XYZ file of C-alpha atoms in Angstrom:
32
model
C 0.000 0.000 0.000
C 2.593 2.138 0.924
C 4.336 1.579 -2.457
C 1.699 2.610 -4.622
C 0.493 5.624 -2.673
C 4.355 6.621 -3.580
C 3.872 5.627 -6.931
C 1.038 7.467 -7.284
C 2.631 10.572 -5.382
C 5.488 10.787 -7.506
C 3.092 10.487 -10.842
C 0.996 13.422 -9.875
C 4.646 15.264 -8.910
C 5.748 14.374 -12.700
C 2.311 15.561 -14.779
C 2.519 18.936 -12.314
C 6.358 19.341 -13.255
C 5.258 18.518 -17.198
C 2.419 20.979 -16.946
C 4.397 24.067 -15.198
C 7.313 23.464 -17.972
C 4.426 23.505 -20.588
C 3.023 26.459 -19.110
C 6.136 28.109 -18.765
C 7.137 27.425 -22.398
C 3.776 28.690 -23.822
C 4.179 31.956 -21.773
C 7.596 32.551 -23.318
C 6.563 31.771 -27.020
C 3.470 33.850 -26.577
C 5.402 37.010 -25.210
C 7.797 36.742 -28.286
């Protein structure tokens, strides 16, 4: 149980990390 509430931690951590760096990138094509 313990494992996959880690597993399942660290996935959310990833898909937040992907979507800031998407974010991030949009805001910087969008402002040049």
């Amino acid at each position: 149980q313990m494992g996959s509430d880690f597993g399942l931690a660290s996935a959310i951590n990833s898909v937040s990390i992907i979507a800031s760096i998407v974010l991030i990138t949009t805001a910087l094509v969008i402002m040049l």
